[in-house]
Coordinates of C-alpha atoms in Angstrom, one line a residue:
Chain A
M117 CA 123.7 367.7 104.6
T118 CA 127.2 369.0 104.1
R119 CA 127.1 370.6 107.5
N120 CA 125.8 367.4 109.1
C121 CA 128.7 365.6 107.4
L122 CA 131.2 368.1 108.9
V123 CA 129.7 367.8 112.3
A124 CA 129.8 364.0 112.1
T125 CA 133.4 364.1 110.9
A126 CA 134.3 366.5 113.7
L127 CA 132.7 364.3 116.2
L128 CA 134.5 361.3 114.8
L129 CA 137.8 363.1 114.9
G130 CA 137.2 364.2 118.4
A131 CA 136.4 360.6 119.4
V132 CA 139.6 359.4 117.7
N133 CA 141.6 362.0 119.5
A134 CA 140.0 361.1 122.8
N135 CA 140.9 357.5 122.3
A136 CA 144.4 358.4 121.2
A137 CA 144.9 360.6 124.2
S138 CA 146.4 357.9 126.3
A139 CA 147.7 355.6 123.5
T140 CA 151.3 355.8 124.8
M141 CA 150.3 355.2 128.4
D142 CA 148.1 352.3 127.4
K143 CA 150.9 350.8 125.3
I144 CA 153.4 351.1 128.2
K145 CA 150.9 349.6 130.7
S146 CA 149.9 346.7 128.5
T147 CA 153.4 345.7 127.4
G148 CA 155.4 346.8 130.4
T149 CA 158.0 348.2 128.0
V150 CA 158.8 351.6 126.7
T151 CA 161.1 352.6 123.8
M152 CA 163.5 355.5 124.5
G153 CA 165.1 357.2 121.5
V154 CA 168.7 358.0 122.2
R155 CA 171.7 359.4 120.3
E156 CA 175.0 357.6 119.7
S157 CA 177.4 360.4 120.2
S158 CA 175.8 363.6 121.5
I159 CA 178.1 363.9 124.5
P160 CA 177.0 364.7 127.2
M161 CA 173.3 364.9 126.4
S162 CA 172.7 361.4 125.1
Y163 CA 175.4 359.0 124.0
T164 CA 176.5 355.4 124.1
T165 CA 178.9 354.2 126.7
G166 CA 179.5 351.0 124.7
D167 CA 177.8 347.6 124.6
S168 CA 174.4 349.1 123.6
R169 CA 174.3 351.0 126.9
F170 CA 173.3 354.6 126.8
D171 CA 173.7 357.5 129.2
G172 CA 173.8 361.2 129.4
Y173 CA 172.0 364.2 130.9
H174 CA 168.8 363.8 128.9
V175 CA 168.9 360.0 129.2
E176 CA 169.1 360.1 133.0
I177 CA 166.3 362.6 133.2
C178 CA 164.2 360.4 130.9
R179 CA 164.9 357.4 133.2
M180 CA 163.6 359.5 136.1
I181 CA 160.6 360.5 134.1
L182 CA 159.8 356.9 133.2
A183 CA 160.3 355.7 136.8
D184 CA 157.6 358.3 137.7
V185 CA 155.4 357.0 134.8
K186 CA 155.9 353.5 136.0
D187 CA 154.6 354.4 139.5
R188 CA 151.7 356.3 138.1
L189 CA 150.6 353.3 136.1
G190 CA 151.1 351.0 139.1
L191 CA 153.6 348.8 137.3
N192 CA 156.1 346.7 139.2
T193 CA 158.8 346.8 136.5
L194 CA 159.1 348.8 133.3
R195 CA 161.5 347.6 130.7
I196 CA 163.3 350.3 128.7
N197 CA 164.3 349.5 125.1
Y198 CA 167.0 351.9 123.8
Q199 CA 166.5 352.9 120.1
P200 CA 169.4 354.9 118.6
V201 CA 168.1 357.6 116.4
T202 CA 169.7 360.2 114.0
S203 CA 168.9 363.7 113.0
Q204 CA 167.2 362.4 109.9
N205 CA 164.9 359.7 111.5
R206 CA 164.1 361.0 115.0
V207 CA 160.9 362.8 114.1
P208 CA 159.4 360.1 111.8
L209 CA 160.2 357.4 114.5
V210 CA 158.3 359.4 117.2
Q211 CA 155.5 360.1 114.7
N212 CA 155.0 356.4 113.8
G213 CA 155.2 355.3 117.4
T214 CA 158.5 353.3 117.2
V215 CA 159.9 355.6 119.8
D216 CA 157.7 356.6 122.8
I217 CA 160.1 359.2 124.3
E218 CA 163.1 360.7 122.5
C219 CA 165.9 361.8 124.8
G220 CA 168.5 363.3 122.5
T221 CA 169.3 366.8 121.4
T222 CA 166.2 367.9 119.5
T223 CA 165.4 371.6 119.1
N224 CA 161.8 372.4 119.9
N225 CA 160.6 374.5 116.9
T226 CA 157.2 375.2 115.3
A227 CA 157.9 373.2 112.2
R228 CA 158.6 370.0 114.3
A229 CA 155.8 370.8 116.7
K230 CA 153.4 370.1 113.8
D231 CA 154.6 366.5 113.8
V232 CA 155.6 365.7 117.4
G233 CA 155.1 367.0 120.9
F234 CA 157.7 368.5 123.2
A235 CA 158.1 368.3 127.0
N236 CA 159.1 371.3 129.0
T237 CA 162.6 372.5 128.2
L238 CA 165.4 371.5 130.6
Y239 CA 168.3 372.6 128.5
V240 CA 168.8 375.7 126.5
E241 CA 171.4 375.4 123.8
E242 CA 173.6 378.3 122.8
V243 CA 175.2 378.3 119.3
R244 CA 178.9 379.3 119.8
I245 CA 182.2 379.4 117.9
A246 CA 185.1 377.1 118.6
V247 CA 188.6 378.1 117.3
K248 CA 192.2 377.1 117.9
A249 CA 193.4 378.7 121.1
N250 CA 196.3 380.4 119.3
S251 CA 194.2 381.7 116.3
G252 CA 193.6 385.1 117.8
I253 CA 189.9 385.0 116.8
N254 CA 187.5 386.2 119.5
S255 CA 184.3 387.1 117.7
I256 CA 182.3 386.4 114.6
S257 CA 183.3 389.6 113.0
Q258 CA 186.8 388.4 112.8
L259 CA 185.7 385.4 110.7
S260 CA 185.3 387.5 107.5
G261 CA 187.2 385.7 104.7
K262 CA 187.9 382.7 106.9
K263 CA 186.8 379.1 106.5
V264 CA 184.0 378.3 108.9
A265 CA 183.1 374.6 109.5
T266 CA 179.6 373.4 110.4
T267 CA 177.8 370.1 110.2
T268 CA 175.5 369.1 107.3
G269 CA 171.8 368.8 108.3
T270 CA 171.9 371.2 111.3
T271 CA 170.2 374.5 111.9
S272 CA 173.6 376.1 112.3
V273 CA 174.1 376.2 108.6
Q274 CA 171.0 378.3 108.1
L275 CA 172.0 380.4 111.0
L276 CA 175.4 381.2 109.5
R277 CA 173.8 382.1 106.2
R278 CA 171.4 384.6 107.9
H279 CA 174.3 386.1 109.9
E280 CA 176.4 386.4 106.7
K281 CA 173.5 388.3 105.0
A282 CA 172.7 390.5 108.0
N283 CA 176.3 391.6 108.8
G284 CA 177.8 391.5 105.3
V285 CA 180.7 389.2 106.5
N286 CA 181.8 386.7 104.0
F287 CA 182.5 383.2 105.3
D288 CA 183.8 380.4 103.3
E289 CA 181.6 377.5 104.5
V290 CA 182.9 374.0 104.8
F291 CA 180.6 371.2 105.8
G292 CA 181.4 368.1 107.8
K293 CA 179.1 365.1 107.4
D294 CA 178.9 364.8 111.2
H295 CA 180.2 366.7 114.2
A296 CA 183.4 364.5 114.4
D297 CA 184.1 365.4 110.8
S298 CA 183.5 369.1 111.4
F299 CA 185.8 369.0 114.3
L300 CA 188.4 367.2 112.2
L301 CA 188.2 370.1 109.7
L302 CA 189.1 372.5 112.5
E303 CA 191.8 370.2 113.9
S304 CA 193.5 369.7 110.5
G305 CA 193.4 373.4 109.7
R306 CA 190.9 373.0 106.8
A307 CA 188.6 375.4 108.8
D308 CA 189.4 378.3 111.1
A309 CA 186.3 378.0 113.2
F310 CA 183.6 375.5 114.0
V311 CA 180.1 376.9 114.6
M312 CA 177.8 374.6 116.5
D313 CA 175.8 374.1 119.6
G314 CA 177.9 374.9 122.7
S315 CA 177.5 371.4 124.2
I316 CA 178.7 369.7 121.1
L317 CA 181.7 372.0 120.8
A318 CA 182.6 371.5 124.4
G319 CA 182.1 367.7 124.1
N320 CA 184.3 367.5 121.0
I321 CA 187.0 369.7 122.5
A322 CA 187.0 367.6 125.7
N323 CA 187.3 364.4 123.6
S324 CA 190.2 365.8 121.4
K325 CA 193.9 364.9 121.7
N326 CA 194.8 368.2 123.3
P327 CA 191.7 370.0 124.7
K328 CA 193.9 373.0 125.7
D329 CA 194.5 373.8 122.0
Y330 CA 190.9 374.9 121.5
K331 CA 188.6 377.4 123.0
I332 CA 185.0 378.5 122.7
V333 CA 184.8 382.2 121.9
G334 CA 182.5 385.0 120.9
E335 CA 178.9 386.0 121.2
V336 CA 176.0 383.6 121.4
L337 CA 174.8 383.3 117.8
S338 CA 171.4 381.8 118.7
T339 CA 169.6 380.2 121.7
E340 CA 167.5 377.2 121.2
P341 CA 165.4 375.1 123.6
I342 CA 166.4 371.5 123.4
A343 CA 163.6 369.3 124.7
I344 CA 162.5 365.7 125.2
M345 CA 160.3 364.7 122.3
V346 CA 157.0 362.8 122.9
P347 CA 154.2 361.7 120.5
K348 CA 151.8 364.4 119.3
N349 CA 148.1 364.2 120.2
D350 CA 148.8 362.4 123.4
P351 CA 148.2 365.1 126.0
E352 CA 147.9 362.6 128.9
F353 CA 151.4 361.2 128.3
K354 CA 152.8 364.7 127.8
A355 CA 151.2 365.8 131.0
A356 CA 152.7 362.8 132.9
V357 CA 156.1 363.6 131.5
N358 CA 155.8 367.3 132.4
A359 CA 154.6 366.4 135.9
A360 CA 157.6 364.2 136.4
I361 CA 159.9 367.0 135.2
A362 CA 158.2 369.4 137.6
K363 CA 158.9 367.0 140.4
I364 CA 162.6 366.6 139.5
V365 CA 163.0 370.4 139.4
A366 CA 161.1 370.9 142.6
N367 CA 163.4 368.4 144.4
G368 CA 166.4 370.5 143.4
N369 CA 167.9 367.8 141.3
M370 CA 168.7 369.9 138.3
P371 CA 171.9 371.7 139.5
K372 CA 173.2 368.2 140.6
L373 CA 172.5 366.7 137.2
W374 CA 174.2 369.6 135.5
D375 CA 177.2 369.2 137.8
K376 CA 177.3 365.5 137.1
W377 CA 177.2 365.6 133.3
F378 CA 178.7 369.0 132.3
L379 CA 181.3 369.7 134.9
K380 CA 182.5 366.4 136.3
P381 CA 184.3 363.5 134.5
I382 CA 181.8 361.4 132.7
P383 CA 182.0 357.8 131.4
P384 CA 183.3 355.9 129.5
K385 CA 186.6 357.9 129.1
N386 CA 186.3 360.2 132.1
I387 CA 186.5 363.4 130.1
V388 CA 185.2 366.7 131.4
V389 CA 182.9 368.6 129.1
G390 CA 183.4 371.8 131.1
L391 CA 180.3 373.8 130.0
E392 CA 179.1 376.2 132.7
L393 CA 175.4 376.5 133.4
S394 CA 174.0 379.3 131.3
P395 CA 171.5 381.9 132.6
A396 CA 169.1 380.8 129.8
T397 CA 169.1 377.2 131.0
K398 CA 168.7 378.3 134.6
N399 CA 165.8 380.4 133.6
A400 CA 164.1 377.5 131.8
W401 CA 164.3 375.5 135.1
A402 CA 162.8 378.4 137.0
N403 CA 160.0 378.9 134.6
L404 CA 159.1 375.5 133.1
N405 CA 157.6 375.9 129.6
D406 CA 157.6 374.3 126.2
K407 CA 158.0 377.4 124.1
P408 CA 159.5 376.7 120.6
A409 CA 162.8 378.2 119.4
E410 CA 161.0 380.9 117.5
D411 CA 159.9 382.5 120.9
Y412 CA 163.6 382.6 122.0
Q413 CA 164.7 384.4 118.9
K414 CA 162.2 387.3 119.4
K415 CA 163.8 388.2 122.7
Chain B
M262 CA 150.4 362.3 101.9
A263 CA 150.1 365.7 100.1
L264 CA 153.2 366.9 98.3
D265 CA 154.1 370.6 98.8
L266 CA 156.3 371.4 95.9
G267 CA 156.0 375.1 96.9
V268 CA 158.9 374.4 99.3
F269 CA 161.3 375.0 96.3
C270 CA 160.0 378.5 95.9
R271 CA 160.8 379.5 99.5
N272 CA 164.0 381.5 100.2
T273 CA 166.8 379.8 102.1
L274 CA 167.1 382.5 104.8
D275 CA 163.8 382.7 106.5
G276 CA 161.5 380.3 104.5
E277 CA 159.3 383.1 103.0
V278 CA 157.9 382.5 99.5
V279 CA 159.9 384.3 96.9
D280 CA 158.5 386.2 93.8
H281 CA 160.4 384.2 91.3
C282 CA 161.5 380.7 91.9
F283 CA 164.6 381.1 89.8
S284 CA 165.4 384.4 91.4
A285 CA 169.1 384.1 91.8
I286 CA 170.1 382.0 88.8
F287 CA 168.3 383.9 86.0
G288 CA 168.3 387.2 87.8
L289 CA 164.6 387.5 87.5
A290 CA 164.3 389.3 90.8
K291 CA 167.3 391.4 91.6
N292 CA 168.7 391.4 95.2
S293 CA 166.2 388.8 96.2
D294 CA 167.4 385.9 98.3
P295 CA 168.1 382.6 96.7
S296 CA 165.3 380.0 96.8
Y297 CA 165.6 376.3 97.5
L298 CA 165.2 375.7 93.8
D299 CA 168.3 378.0 93.1
W300 CA 170.2 376.0 95.6
L301 CA 169.0 372.7 94.1
M302 CA 170.2 373.8 90.7
K303 CA 173.6 374.9 92.1
A304 CA 173.9 371.6 93.9
W305 CA 173.1 369.7 90.7
G306 CA 175.9 371.7 89.0
W307 CA 178.4 370.6 91.6
T308 CA 177.3 367.0 91.2
L309 CA 177.8 367.2 87.4
A310 CA 181.1 369.0 87.8
V311 CA 182.5 366.4 90.2
A312 CA 181.2 363.5 88.2
G313 CA 182.3 365.0 84.9
L314 CA 185.8 365.6 86.1
G315 CA 185.9 362.1 87.7
L316 CA 184.6 360.5 84.5
M317 CA 187.3 362.1 82.3
L318 CA 190.0 360.8 84.7
A319 CA 188.4 357.4 84.9
L320 CA 188.0 356.9 81.2
I321 CA 191.6 358.0 80.3
L322 CA 193.3 356.2 83.2
G323 CA 191.0 353.1 82.8
A324 CA 191.8 352.7 79.1
V325 CA 195.5 353.2 79.8
M326 CA 195.7 350.8 82.8
G327 CA 193.5 348.2 81.1
T328 CA 195.7 348.2 78.0
L329 CA 199.0 348.0 80.1
R330 CA 197.6 344.9 81.9
T331 CA 197.5 343.0 78.6
L332 CA 201.0 343.8 77.3
P333 CA 202.8 340.8 75.9
D334 CA 205.6 339.4 78.1
T335 CA 208.5 340.7 76.0
G336 CA 211.2 342.5 77.9
S337 CA 211.5 343.9 81.4
L338 CA 209.8 347.2 80.6
N339 CA 206.6 345.4 79.7
R340 CA 206.7 343.2 82.8
W341 CA 207.1 346.3 85.0
L342 CA 204.2 348.1 83.2
V343 CA 202.0 345.0 83.7
R344 CA 203.0 344.9 87.4
F345 CA 202.3 348.6 87.8
S346 CA 198.9 348.5 86.2
T347 CA 197.9 345.3 88.2
T348 CA 198.9 347.1 91.4
W349 CA 196.9 350.1 90.4
V350 CA 193.8 348.1 89.8
E351 CA 194.0 346.1 93.0
L352 CA 194.8 349.1 95.1
F353 CA 191.9 351.3 93.9
R354 CA 189.2 348.6 93.6
N355 CA 189.8 347.0 97.0
I356 CA 189.3 350.1 99.1
P357 CA 185.7 351.5 99.6
I358 CA 185.1 354.7 97.8
L359 CA 184.1 356.6 100.9
V360 CA 187.4 355.6 102.6
Q361 CA 189.3 356.7 99.4
V362 CA 187.6 360.1 99.5
F363 CA 188.7 360.6 103.1
L364 CA 192.2 359.5 102.3
W365 CA 192.5 362.0 99.5
Y366 CA 190.9 364.8 101.6
H367 CA 192.4 364.3 105.0
V368 CA 195.4 362.0 104.9
I369 CA 197.3 362.4 101.6
P370 CA 197.4 366.2 101.7
A371 CA 199.1 365.9 105.1
F372 CA 202.0 364.3 103.4
V373 CA 201.9 365.8 99.9
L374 CA 201.6 369.5 100.8
P375 CA 200.7 370.9 97.3
L376 CA 197.5 368.9 97.4
K377 CA 196.3 371.0 100.3
A378 CA 195.9 373.9 98.0
L379 CA 193.6 371.9 95.7
P380 CA 189.9 372.6 96.3
S381 CA 188.0 369.7 97.8
Y382 CA 186.0 369.0 94.6
W383 CA 189.2 368.3 92.8
L384 CA 190.3 365.8 95.4
V385 CA 186.9 364.1 95.3
S386 CA 187.1 363.9 91.5
I387 CA 190.5 362.3 91.7
A388 CA 189.3 359.8 94.2
L389 CA 186.2 359.0 92.1
G390 CA 188.3 358.9 88.9
F391 CA 190.9 356.6 90.3
F392 CA 188.4 354.3 91.9
T393 CA 186.3 354.0 88.7
S394 CA 189.5 353.7 86.5
A395 CA 190.4 350.5 88.3
R396 CA 187.0 349.0 87.3
I397 CA 187.1 350.4 83.7
A398 CA 190.6 349.0 83.4
E399 CA 189.3 345.5 84.1
Q400 CA 186.6 345.9 81.5
V401 CA 189.1 347.1 78.9
R402 CA 191.4 344.2 79.7
A403 CA 188.4 341.8 79.3
G404 CA 187.6 343.4 76.0
I405 CA 191.2 343.0 74.7
Q406 CA 191.5 339.4 75.9
A407 CA 188.1 338.6 74.3
L408 CA 189.6 339.2 70.9
P409 CA 190.8 336.1 69.0
S410 CA 194.5 335.7 69.6
G411 CA 194.9 335.5 65.8
Q412 CA 194.5 339.2 65.5
R413 CA 197.6 339.9 67.6
A414 CA 199.5 337.3 65.7
A415 CA 198.4 338.7 62.3
A416 CA 199.5 342.2 63.4
T417 CA 202.9 340.9 64.4
A418 CA 203.1 339.0 61.1
L419 CA 202.4 342.2 59.2
G420 CA 205.5 343.7 60.9
L421 CA 203.7 346.1 63.3
T422 CA 205.3 347.0 66.5
T423 CA 203.5 346.3 69.8
A424 CA 202.4 349.9 70.0
Q425 CA 201.2 349.9 66.4
S426 CA 199.2 346.6 66.8
Y427 CA 197.4 348.1 69.8
R428 CA 196.8 351.4 68.0
Y429 CA 195.5 349.9 64.7
I430 CA 194.2 346.4 65.4
I431 CA 193.5 345.6 69.1
L432 CA 192.2 348.8 70.7
P433 CA 189.8 349.9 68.0
M434 CA 188.0 346.5 68.3
A435 CA 188.3 346.0 72.1
L436 CA 187.1 349.5 73.0
R437 CA 184.0 349.1 70.9
I438 CA 183.2 345.8 72.6
V439 CA 183.4 347.2 76.1
I440 CA 181.2 350.2 75.6
P441 CA 178.1 348.6 77.3
P442 CA 179.9 347.8 80.6
I443 CA 181.7 351.2 80.5
T444 CA 178.2 352.8 80.1
S445 CA 177.2 351.2 83.4
E446 CA 180.4 352.3 85.1
S447 CA 179.9 355.9 83.9
M448 CA 176.4 355.9 85.3
N449 CA 177.7 354.5 88.6
L450 CA 180.2 357.2 88.8
I451 CA 177.4 359.8 88.7
K452 CA 175.7 358.1 91.6
N453 CA 178.9 357.5 93.5
S454 CA 179.6 361.2 93.3
S455 CA 177.2 361.5 96.2
V456 CA 180.0 360.6 98.6
A457 CA 181.4 364.1 97.8
F458 CA 179.1 365.5 100.5
A459 CA 181.2 363.9 103.1
V460 CA 184.1 366.3 102.4
S461 CA 182.1 369.4 102.0
V462 CA 181.3 369.6 98.3
P463 CA 177.9 371.3 98.2
E464 CA 176.3 368.7 95.9
L465 CA 172.9 367.1 95.7
T466 CA 173.2 364.8 98.7
L467 CA 174.4 367.6 100.9
F468 CA 171.6 369.7 99.6
A469 CA 169.1 367.0 100.4
M470 CA 170.3 366.5 104.0
Q471 CA 170.5 370.2 104.8
A472 CA 167.4 371.3 103.0
Q473 CA 165.2 368.6 104.5
E474 CA 166.4 369.6 108.0
E475 CA 165.6 373.3 107.3
T476 CA 162.2 372.8 105.6
S477 CA 161.0 369.6 107.2
R478 CA 159.8 368.6 103.7
G479 CA 162.0 365.6 103.3
V480 CA 159.8 363.7 100.8
E481 CA 159.7 366.6 98.3
I482 CA 163.4 367.3 98.6
Y483 CA 164.5 363.7 98.2
L484 CA 162.1 363.2 95.3
A485 CA 163.6 366.1 93.5
V486 CA 167.2 365.0 94.2
T487 CA 166.4 361.4 93.2
F488 CA 164.9 362.7 89.9
L489 CA 168.0 364.8 89.2
Y490 CA 170.4 361.8 89.9
A491 CA 168.3 359.6 87.7
L492 CA 168.2 362.2 84.9
S493 CA 171.9 362.7 85.0
A494 CA 172.7 359.0 84.9
F495 CA 170.2 358.4 82.2
S496 CA 171.7 361.3 80.1
V497 CA 175.1 359.6 80.3
N498 CA 173.4 356.4 79.2
R499 CA 171.9 358.1 76.1
V500 CA 175.2 359.7 75.2
M501 CA 177.0 356.4 75.4
A502 CA 174.3 354.7 73.4
L503 CA 174.9 357.3 70.7
I504 CA 178.6 356.7 70.7
E505 CA 178.0 353.0 70.6
R506 CA 175.8 353.4 67.6
R507 CA 178.1 355.8 65.8
T508 CA 181.3 353.7 66.2
R509 CA 179.8 350.3 65.4
I510 CA 181.4 348.4 62.5
P511 CA 178.7 346.7 60.5
G512 CA 179.0 342.9 60.6
F513 CA 181.4 342.7 63.6
I514 CA 179.3 343.2 66.7
A515 CA 175.7 342.3 67.1
S516 CA 173.8 345.2 65.5
N517 CA 170.4 344.9 66.9
D518 CA 169.4 348.5 67.6
A519 CA 167.0 347.6 70.4
S520 CA 169.7 345.9 72.4
L521 CA 171.8 349.1 72.7
A522 CA 172.9 350.4 76.0
H523 CA 170.7 348.4 78.3

C-alpha cells in the first residue's frame, strides 16, 4: 500500500514536472510578453539609462536570447517588460514566476541552484581590490591592520573573512549599504581598500570624479561564474536560452559585445569601464557550461 | 515551508555545522569558528549599544530642550534659550533619520575634523539621540504646558525663582505625565537604530542582510532578527512601565494599573 502510494506520488510528480517543463514558453507564447529582471546600477552588466530604460552587457545578450525565443515560438512580436530586482529579491522573484529571465549580476552557486536555474556562463567575475592610486598598496598582504570596505549582502564579505582566517591578516572591515556607499568609504578615506567584483570596481572608478585617482590591484581573490537566471524545473526554456547563447557565441559576437560594454564609452554618461577580457571569461565562451561557483574554487 | 533553525549552528566561514552553537561567546569549543548564532548575538549587542547610547542622549537632551521651550518670557537670556531650543527641535525633527546618519558620518566629520576619530557607532548614536531628543522635547513641552497655569503662579507667589519652580513644582509633575509617550519614543529608538547598518555598524539589520545572502535561509534569519528587535523594544516598555508605577503620586494621575504603558 505504502509502496503503491509512493509510486503514485512519483508518477504524479513526474506528470506535474512534465507539464511544468514548458510553463515559461507557454506563458510567453500565450501572452506575447516576457518579464526580464534587471538591475538598476550594475554598470556595465545591467543598469538603467534613465526613463525606465535598461541596458548593459547581460541585458543586450538577454534581448538577443529573447529574439531567438520569439522566432522559435513563431511570434511576430514579443513585448519585454523590465522588472528591476535587488540582491535580496531576485531569487524569490524568479522562483514565483514574476521574472522569466534575470539578466543582472547573479553568481551561479549550488545554494541558489536549489531554487532557480542558470543558463550557461558568459561572464566570469573576479573579485579584486581597489585602492587609491597613491596608497602604495599592491596586494592583499599589505592590507593587514588597514580598513577594508565591502558591501553588505555580498559574497565578498564571507570571502574576506575566509582570507583573514587562512592568512592570519587582520583587516578592519567597514561595510557600505550598497556599492556606491562602499566606494564613498574609499573615496572619503574611511577605508583604505574596497574589495568587490572587478566589474563593479571598474564601473565605480569610471563613474568617480577623478578615475585616475584609483586603481585595481593585487591578486584575484576569487572567481565566480555570473549567469543569466531562469526558472527551475523548466528544462525546455533553459535549453532554448542555452541554444540561443550557443548561437551568439558561434557567430563570434562575444568579443564585440565585450568591446562595446567594457572597453568603449557606454551610455548614458559615456564613461569607459576599462576592464580587459579575462582568460577565465574567454574560457567560459570557448567551453559553454553552467558549472556553479563551487567548481571554480576547486581549481 | 519548513524552517531550518540549524542554520544558526553553522559556522560563518564555510557553512559547516559546529559542535557547540555558542562556540565563540561562551568558549565552549576553543579555537572553533564562530557560528551564525554567535554573530547574531554580537549583532544584537551592537544594536543595544547604539540604541542605549542614543537613548541616554535623547532623554537628557530632550528633557533639557523641552524645558527650555517653555521658559517664561522674562529677559533676553530666556528669549534666546527659547529660540535656541525651538531651532533645535525643528532642525532635528524635520530631517529624515537616515539622512541625519549620513550627515553625521560623511559630511560633518569633513568639516569638524576631531569627529573623524570617533568610531561610527558613536556618530550613529549621536544622530539617533539628537533626532529622538527633538521628539521627546516636544512631549516634555506638552507635559509642562498641560499643567494648570496656577501651579507656576503659585510657585512665583511663594518666592521661588524660575529655576526653583521648575525644579520643585513643574518638572516633577510634567515628567511623570509624559512617561507614556516617552516610552513609545524609547521603543522607536530601538527600532530606528536599524539605520546604523548604513554606516557600517555591524548590528542586527546588517547581520540579517549579510547572513541571508550567505546562507540563503532568509526566513529563519529575519524571524530571529525580528524577534530580537521586538524583545529589545518590549524590554524597554517593561522598564518604563516599572518607572511609571514607582514614580506615580497617588491621587494625581489616573492610577489604573491595567492602563500602564500601553
